[in-house]
Amino acid sequence: MRITQIIETPVRLRGEVANALVDFSRHTVSLVAVVSDQIRDGKPVTGIAFNSIGRFAQSGILADRMIPRVLRANPESLLDDAGWIDPARVLRCALTDEKPGGHGDRAGAAAALELACWDLNAKLADEPAYRTIAEYFGRELDGDPVNTAVPVYAAGGYYYPGDDAGAGVDRLRSEIRGYLDMGYDAVKMKIGGASMSEDLARIEAVIDIVGSGARVAVDANGRFDQAAAIAWAQALRPYGLRWYEEPGDPLDFALNAEVIAAYDGAVATGENLFSVRDATNLVRYGGMRPGVDIFQMDAGLSYGLTEYVQMIEVLEAGGFDRRFAFPHGGHLINLHIVVALGLGGCESYPGVFAPFGGYAPGCVLAEGTIAPTDAPGFGLECKPDLAAVIAELVG
């Protein structure tokens, strides 16, 4: 087996939404295709993936550094003992001559490439990616059968340009009702982009619709300094929320620990930690409590599944349960990863971040859980708006 071609294209997200710090209207995502020499139905079998949502495309890193390294490599060096493409070996090759540390955009670039190899292998096996991943990591071999229906929550509640406080609350109410009508029973919303009084009114409006603070999470996207983060923790305490997400800078582990010390409810963080070392420091210094707090690291931002699985191992070595891992990024790739690894649940973007956000029509949502289809690979081609982009990329 050989990799014959690797293609990357930046794809712009659709829609105009913002959180407390970021306007996503100009954001792009790197869509990557890894083309093999194996022919099915007259076409080469091709693995497809992307670098998750909420960061920019890494076209330069991929085109100038990582893709040439992989294509220059001895093809045999990229295969496992059974003759399949080995995602971990492809990752090591892509990172040749890269210094340790500085886990920024290159972590997402490498992830898109590595994840495309998992999609390729699953397609070659003619099975959904969750089965390929579960078997590779021994999930089905140790008497731990895969449960394909996993908890999911609808992430929304963004800020929209031009909305005043009243219009914003009206739009938010309508949005949340729509998620409940779809079958979601838990939601997440943004805070920190308005005054505290305005955001508390938004939170109360959402709780009024869903019926309980325990079904509502709030996300500050790292907006607050320590004083503000703790003041918000005190303001949020009476609501009994599902979790309070990323109150401050994601690498300020002392701030995270101080917030946790001042807050009885769950704190969630990790989506902006891109390496095993980052996850290790969060466990050591972030004050996270086993059985309470939530880890949101995202394979698509963190060198791919090879690195992400090592992060899960770090959590478990620190006394944490993998069922408290809820990866950031509400899309099909992470849905397969959650199912395969037996994690706690998955985010969903049913109304934002097209064409990547949300799931394919065949993914059945029922009673707050969702399951992937049995389409080969991650099933990205089953998502109509994304399938059109993939067709343009690979022909």
Tab-separated table of C-alpha atoms in Angstrom, residues 56-389:
chain	number	residue	atom	x	y	z
A	56	PHE	CA	-7.672	28.841	11.168
A	57	ALA	CA	-6.494	26.597	8.325
A	58	GLN	CA	-2.825	25.579	8.422
A	59	SER	CA	-2.215	25.511	4.676
A	60	GLY	CA	1.359	26.802	4.857
A	61	ILE	CA	2.525	24.377	7.533
A	62	LEU	CA	1.033	21.457	5.638
A	63	ALA	CA	2.181	22.461	2.155
A	64	ASP	CA	5.668	23.653	3.069
A	65	ARG	CA	6.666	21.172	5.760
A	66	MET	CA	4.465	18.223	6.608
A	67	ILE	CA	3.096	16.988	3.293
A	68	PRO	CA	6.504	17.028	1.535
A	69	ARG	CA	8.063	15.065	4.406
A	70	VAL	CA	5.459	12.315	4.161
A	71	LEU	CA	5.624	12.104	0.363
A	72	ARG	CA	9.459	11.950	0.434
A	73	ALA	CA	9.485	9.114	2.960
A	74	ASN	CA	10.183	5.505	2.082
A	75	PRO	CA	6.626	4.172	1.606
A	76	GLU	CA	7.423	1.074	3.677
A	77	SER	CA	8.337	3.263	6.642
A	78	LEU	CA	4.741	4.497	6.851
A	79	LEU	CA	3.177	1.021	7.112
A	80	ASP	CA	2.444	-1.121	10.150
A	81	ASP	CA	3.403	-4.787	10.406
A	82	ALA	CA	0.210	-5.811	8.602
A	83	GLY	CA	0.942	-3.558	5.649
A	84	TRP	CA	-1.626	-0.855	6.481
A	85	ILE	CA	-0.933	2.858	6.682
A	86	ASP	CA	0.149	3.527	10.286
A	87	PRO	CA	-1.207	6.916	11.447
A	88	ALA	CA	1.394	7.132	14.228
A	89	ARG	CA	4.267	6.598	11.770
A	90	VAL	CA	2.799	9.155	9.387
A	91	LEU	CA	2.590	11.593	12.300
A	92	ARG	CA	6.214	11.018	13.301
A	93	CYS	CA	7.285	11.561	9.710
A	94	ALA	CA	5.255	14.771	9.421
A	95	LEU	CA	6.968	16.113	12.555
A	96	THR	CA	10.518	15.381	11.401
A	97	ASP	CA	12.931	18.147	12.529
A	98	GLU	CA	10.233	19.914	14.566
A	99	LYS	CA	11.413	20.958	18.028
A	100	PRO	CA	9.397	19.957	21.098
A	101	GLY	CA	7.122	22.515	22.734
A	102	GLY	CA	5.263	25.362	21.085
A	103	HIS	CA	2.141	23.325	20.458
A	104	GLY	CA	0.240	25.816	18.332
A	105	ASP	CA	-0.974	25.689	14.752
A	106	ARG	CA	1.311	22.802	13.803
A	107	ALA	CA	-0.638	20.566	16.215
A	108	GLY	CA	-3.803	21.145	14.176
A	109	ALA	CA	-1.985	20.740	10.874
A	110	ALA	CA	-0.539	17.396	11.931
A	111	ALA	CA	-3.927	16.331	13.305
A	112	ALA	CA	-5.718	16.835	9.995
A	113	LEU	CA	-3.119	14.657	8.267
A	114	GLU	CA	-3.076	11.945	10.946
A	115	LEU	CA	-6.875	11.738	11.214
A	116	ALA	CA	-7.184	11.383	7.437
A	117	CYS	CA	-5.104	8.210	7.778
A	118	TRP	CA	-7.647	6.771	10.236
A	119	ASP	CA	-10.413	7.566	7.766
A	120	LEU	CA	-8.405	5.878	5.003
A	121	ASN	CA	-7.846	2.697	7.006
A	122	ALA	CA	-11.503	2.463	7.983
A	123	LYS	CA	-12.563	2.858	4.359
A	124	LEU	CA	-10.119	0.166	3.302
A	125	ALA	CA	-11.664	-2.109	5.951
A	126	ASP	CA	-15.134	-1.043	4.753
A	127	GLU	CA	-16.234	-0.160	8.265
A	128	PRO	CA	-17.055	2.958	10.283
A	129	ALA	CA	-14.061	4.649	11.873
A	130	TYR	CA	-15.253	3.958	15.416
A	131	ARG	CA	-14.865	0.227	14.799
A	132	THR	CA	-11.372	0.632	13.361
A	133	ILE	CA	-10.323	2.837	16.271
A	134	ALA	CA	-11.942	0.666	18.955
A	135	GLU	CA	-10.279	-2.472	17.663
A	136	TYR	CA	-6.882	-0.784	17.305
A	137	PHE	CA	-6.936	0.373	20.918
A	138	GLY	CA	-8.344	-2.874	22.283
A	139	ARG	CA	-11.743	-1.563	23.294
A	140	GLU	CA	-13.596	-4.561	21.846
A	141	LEU	CA	-10.882	-7.065	22.639
A	142	ASP	CA	-11.049	-6.577	26.405
A	143	GLY	CA	-14.707	-7.397	26.882
A	144	ASP	CA	-15.685	-3.718	26.641
A	145	PRO	CA	-18.150	-3.591	23.745
A	146	VAL	CA	-18.647	-0.337	21.916
A	147	ASN	CA	-21.817	1.573	22.786
A	148	THR	CA	-22.610	3.573	19.671
A	149	ALA	CA	-25.222	5.903	21.203
A	150	VAL	CA	-23.475	8.558	23.282
A	151	PRO	CA	-24.709	11.636	25.160
A	152	VAL	CA	-24.601	14.835	23.147
A	153	TYR	CA	-25.334	18.479	23.865
A	154	ALA	CA	-26.126	21.332	21.475
A	155	ALA	CA	-23.523	24.107	21.564
A	156	GLY	CA	-24.830	27.513	20.567
A	157	GLY	CA	-25.860	30.691	22.292
A	158	TYR	CA	-23.359	32.816	20.386
A	159	TYR	CA	-23.441	36.577	19.972
A	160	TYR	CA	-24.647	38.006	16.664
A	161	PRO	CA	-23.654	41.382	15.195
A	162	GLY	CA	-26.306	44.060	15.514
A	163	ASP	CA	-28.323	42.384	18.265
A	164	ASP	CA	-29.194	44.582	21.221
A	165	ALA	CA	-29.889	42.969	24.591
A	166	GLY	CA	-33.587	42.383	23.930
A	167	ALA	CA	-33.169	41.068	20.407
A	168	GLY	CA	-30.312	38.856	21.543
A	169	VAL	CA	-32.438	37.208	24.229
A	170	ASP	CA	-35.319	36.692	21.799
A	171	ARG	CA	-32.984	35.088	19.259
A	172	LEU	CA	-31.449	32.924	22.005
A	173	ARG	CA	-34.842	31.694	23.199
A	174	SER	CA	-35.806	30.720	19.667
A	175	GLU	CA	-32.481	28.965	19.104
A	176	ILE	CA	-32.691	26.910	22.289
A	177	ARG	CA	-36.291	25.891	21.602
A	178	GLY	CA	-35.124	24.686	18.214
A	179	TYR	CA	-32.470	22.454	19.800
A	180	LEU	CA	-35.025	20.909	22.141
A	181	ASP	CA	-37.336	20.284	19.197
A	182	MET	CA	-34.487	18.451	17.442
A	183	GLY	CA	-34.128	16.076	20.405
A	184	TYR	CA	-31.274	17.611	22.407
A	185	ASP	CA	-31.844	17.700	26.149
A	186	ALA	CA	-28.732	19.695	27.147
A	187	VAL	CA	-27.254	22.892	25.718
A	188	LYS	CA	-24.243	25.180	26.016
A	189	MET	CA	-24.173	28.957	25.593
A	190	LYS	CA	-21.588	31.734	25.547
A	191	ILE	CA	-20.913	34.290	28.255
A	192	GLY	CA	-18.429	37.138	28.611
A	193	GLY	CA	-19.387	38.991	25.450
A	194	ALA	CA	-21.877	41.250	27.225
A	195	SER	CA	-22.182	42.769	30.678
A	196	MET	CA	-22.670	40.392	33.578
A	197	SER	CA	-26.243	41.550	34.081
A	198	GLU	CA	-27.066	40.987	30.394
A	199	ASP	CA	-25.430	37.566	30.361
A	200	LEU	CA	-27.177	36.489	33.549
A	201	ALA	CA	-30.477	37.464	31.921
A	202	ARG	CA	-29.508	35.307	28.925
A	203	ILE	CA	-28.698	32.376	31.222
A	204	GLU	CA	-32.011	32.715	33.037
A	205	ALA	CA	-33.866	32.773	29.719
A	206	VAL	CA	-32.203	29.515	28.659
A	207	ILE	CA	-32.847	27.802	31.996
A	208	ASP	CA	-36.481	28.863	31.741
A	209	ILE	CA	-36.760	27.034	28.415
A	210	VAL	CA	-34.841	23.835	29.202
A	211	GLY	CA	-36.221	23.566	32.718
A	212	SER	CA	-33.050	23.100	34.775
A	213	GLY	CA	-29.625	24.668	35.195
A	214	ALA	CA	-28.217	21.131	35.270
A	215	ARG	CA	-28.967	20.962	31.523
A	216	VAL	CA	-27.161	24.238	30.719
A	217	ALA	CA	-23.408	24.799	30.416
A	218	VAL	CA	-21.803	28.222	29.970
A	219	ASP	CA	-18.553	28.985	28.136
A	220	ALA	CA	-16.410	32.085	28.699
A	221	ASN	CA	-13.780	31.089	26.096
A	222	GLY	CA	-10.911	32.217	28.320
A	223	ARG	CA	-12.257	35.752	28.562
A	224	PHE	CA	-11.741	36.535	32.270
A	225	ASP	CA	-8.818	37.433	34.489
A	226	GLN	CA	-8.704	35.776	37.900
A	227	ALA	CA	-10.830	38.359	39.699
A	228	ALA	CA	-13.532	38.343	37.028
A	229	ALA	CA	-13.482	34.551	36.733
A	230	ILE	CA	-14.061	34.158	40.461
A	231	ALA	CA	-16.729	36.875	40.502
A	232	TRP	CA	-18.514	34.988	37.734
A	233	ALA	CA	-18.155	31.712	39.650
A	234	GLN	CA	-19.910	33.316	42.604
A	235	ALA	CA	-22.653	34.713	40.351
A	236	LEU	CA	-23.187	31.345	38.652
A	237	ARG	CA	-23.310	29.223	41.812
A	238	PRO	CA	-27.069	29.604	42.463
A	239	TYR	CA	-28.000	28.312	39.006
A	240	GLY	CA	-26.655	24.764	39.492
A	241	LEU	CA	-25.210	24.693	35.964
A	242	ARG	CA	-23.915	21.655	34.135
A	243	TRP	CA	-20.492	23.285	33.934
A	244	TYR	CA	-18.606	26.595	33.772
A	245	GLU	CA	-16.225	26.364	30.829
A	246	GLU	CA	-12.799	27.910	30.295
A	247	PRO	CA	-13.153	30.854	32.681
A	248	GLY	CA	-9.644	32.167	32.007
A	249	ASP	CA	-6.579	31.716	29.837
A	250	PRO	CA	-6.316	27.977	29.138
A	251	LEU	CA	-2.640	27.848	30.133
A	252	ASP	CA	-3.166	29.685	33.428
A	253	PHE	CA	-3.514	26.561	35.541
A	254	ALA	CA	-3.271	28.559	38.774
A	255	LEU	CA	-6.314	30.629	37.736
A	256	ASN	CA	-8.211	27.441	36.927
A	257	ALA	CA	-7.364	26.021	40.337
A	258	GLU	CA	-8.454	29.227	42.088
A	259	VAL	CA	-11.794	29.206	40.276
A	260	ILE	CA	-12.371	25.570	41.211
A	261	ALA	CA	-11.567	26.343	44.839
A	262	ALA	CA	-14.237	29.052	44.786
A	263	TYR	CA	-16.884	27.107	42.859
A	264	ASP	CA	-18.803	24.007	43.895
A	265	GLY	CA	-20.022	23.200	40.389
A	266	ALA	CA	-18.112	21.561	37.560
A	267	VAL	CA	-15.458	23.450	35.604
A	268	ALA	CA	-14.641	22.394	32.039
A	269	THR	CA	-11.442	23.160	30.159
A	270	GLY	CA	-8.849	21.685	27.803
A	271	GLU	CA	-9.945	22.529	24.260
A	272	ASN	CA	-6.942	24.850	23.892
A	273	LEU	CA	-4.423	22.343	25.219
A	274	PHE	CA	-2.716	20.702	22.268
A	275	SER	CA	-0.297	18.122	23.699
A	276	VAL	CA	0.248	15.418	26.282
A	277	ARG	CA	2.501	17.805	28.213
A	278	ASP	CA	-0.256	20.418	28.370
A	279	ALA	CA	-2.736	17.830	29.628
A	280	THR	CA	-0.210	16.618	32.185
A	281	ASN	CA	0.213	20.151	33.526
A	282	LEU	CA	-3.557	20.591	33.751
A	283	VAL	CA	-3.811	17.424	35.846
A	284	ARG	CA	-0.868	18.463	38.042
A	285	TYR	CA	-1.615	22.131	38.565
A	286	GLY	CA	-5.144	22.961	37.401
A	287	GLY	CA	-7.037	21.812	40.479
A	288	MET	CA	-9.278	19.475	38.480
A	289	ARG	CA	-11.423	17.182	40.648
A	290	PRO	CA	-12.029	13.529	39.731
A	291	GLY	CA	-15.710	12.827	39.263
A	292	VAL	CA	-16.573	16.517	38.955
A	293	ASP	CA	-14.673	18.494	36.316
A	294	ILE	CA	-14.696	18.041	32.545
A	295	PHE	CA	-11.810	17.629	30.076
A	296	GLN	CA	-12.357	18.960	26.530
A	297	MET	CA	-9.149	18.229	24.635
A	298	ASP	CA	-9.749	17.774	20.906
A	299	ALA	CA	-7.812	15.318	18.730
A	300	GLY	CA	-8.274	17.593	15.713
A	301	LEU	CA	-6.276	20.309	17.444
A	302	SER	CA	-3.766	18.029	19.175
A	303	TYR	CA	-1.670	16.133	16.620
A	304	GLY	CA	-4.499	13.680	16.022
A	305	LEU	CA	-5.751	10.529	17.675
A	306	THR	CA	-2.285	9.168	18.526
A	307	GLU	CA	-1.602	12.098	20.869
A	308	TYR	CA	-5.177	12.307	22.103
A	309	VAL	CA	-5.212	8.707	23.331
A	310	GLN	CA	-2.052	9.448	25.310
A	311	MET	CA	-3.878	12.414	26.884
A	312	ILE	CA	-6.658	10.083	28.003
A	313	GLU	CA	-4.024	7.796	29.511
A	314	VAL	CA	-2.606	10.775	31.442
A	315	LEU	CA	-6.069	11.506	32.851
A	316	GLU	CA	-6.602	7.923	33.942
A	317	ALA	CA	-3.129	7.728	35.497
A	318	GLY	CA	-4.092	10.819	37.506
A	319	GLY	CA	-7.222	9.154	38.879
A	320	PHE	CA	-9.733	10.629	36.416
A	321	ASP	CA	-12.432	8.705	34.578
A	322	ARG	CA	-12.435	8.920	30.765
A	323	ARG	CA	-16.218	9.386	30.951
A	324	PHE	CA	-15.479	12.946	32.067
A	325	ALA	CA	-13.846	13.651	28.691
A	326	PHE	CA	-16.140	15.567	26.320
A	327	PRO	CA	-14.069	16.606	23.285
A	328	HIS	CA	-14.523	20.106	21.907
A	329	GLY	CA	-15.722	20.447	18.332
A	330	GLY	CA	-19.209	19.215	17.473
A	331	HIS	CA	-18.540	17.181	14.359
A	332	LEU	CA	-18.465	13.658	12.964
A	333	ILE	CA	-14.780	12.930	13.591
A	334	ASN	CA	-15.096	13.510	17.321
A	335	LEU	CA	-18.356	11.564	17.445
A	336	HIS	CA	-16.530	8.478	16.174
A	337	ILE	CA	-13.695	9.056	18.657
A	338	VAL	CA	-16.095	9.369	21.602
A	339	VAL	CA	-17.880	6.161	20.599
A	340	ALA	CA	-14.657	4.237	19.981
A	341	LEU	CA	-12.896	5.244	23.202
A	342	GLY	CA	-15.891	5.125	25.540
A	343	LEU	CA	-15.738	8.808	26.499
A	344	GLY	CA	-18.419	10.765	28.320
A	345	GLY	CA	-20.119	12.438	25.400
A	346	CYS	CA	-19.857	14.733	22.457
A	347	GLU	CA	-20.496	18.337	21.576
A	348	SER	CA	-22.737	19.196	18.628
A	349	TYR	CA	-22.999	22.284	16.435
A	350	PRO	CA	-26.437	21.851	14.871
A	351	GLY	CA	-26.805	25.513	13.916
A	352	VAL	CA	-23.306	26.923	13.404
A	353	PHE	CA	-19.955	26.326	11.705
A	354	ALA	CA	-21.201	24.865	8.435
A	355	PRO	CA	-20.135	22.856	6.530
A	356	PHE	CA	-18.178	21.065	9.269
A	357	GLY	CA	-20.398	21.478	12.330
A	358	GLY	CA	-23.096	18.980	13.205
A	359	TYR	CA	-23.740	15.446	12.047
A	360	ALA	CA	-24.930	13.611	8.957
A	361	PRO	CA	-28.684	13.135	8.411
A	362	GLY	CA	-28.401	9.414	9.146
A	363	CYS	CA	-27.057	9.994	12.666
A	364	VAL	CA	-30.112	9.385	14.829
A	365	LEU	CA	-30.663	11.746	17.753
A	366	ALA	CA	-32.926	10.341	20.456
A	367	GLU	CA	-33.335	11.151	24.148
A	368	GLY	CA	-30.183	13.256	24.221
A	369	THR	CA	-27.934	10.640	22.607
A	370	ILE	CA	-26.648	10.260	19.075
A	371	ALA	CA	-24.980	7.456	17.145
A	372	PRO	CA	-22.843	7.535	13.993
A	373	THR	CA	-23.940	5.671	10.904
A	374	ASP	CA	-22.195	2.579	9.560
A	375	ALA	CA	-20.802	4.497	6.573
A	376	PRO	CA	-17.122	3.649	5.981
A	377	GLY	CA	-14.644	5.969	7.666
A	378	PHE	CA	-15.809	9.059	9.502
A	379	GLY	CA	-18.726	9.353	7.101
A	380	LEU	CA	-17.924	12.938	6.166
A	381	GLU	CA	-19.173	12.322	2.649
A	382	CYS	CA	-22.639	11.599	4.079
A	383	LYS	CA	-22.993	15.207	5.211
A	384	PRO	CA	-24.398	16.914	2.096
A	385	ASP	CA	-22.877	20.374	2.514
A	386	LEU	CA	-19.485	18.899	3.355
A	387	ALA	CA	-19.709	16.241	0.618
A	388	ALA	CA	-19.827	18.993	-1.992
A	389	VAL	CA	-16.595	20.495	-0.675
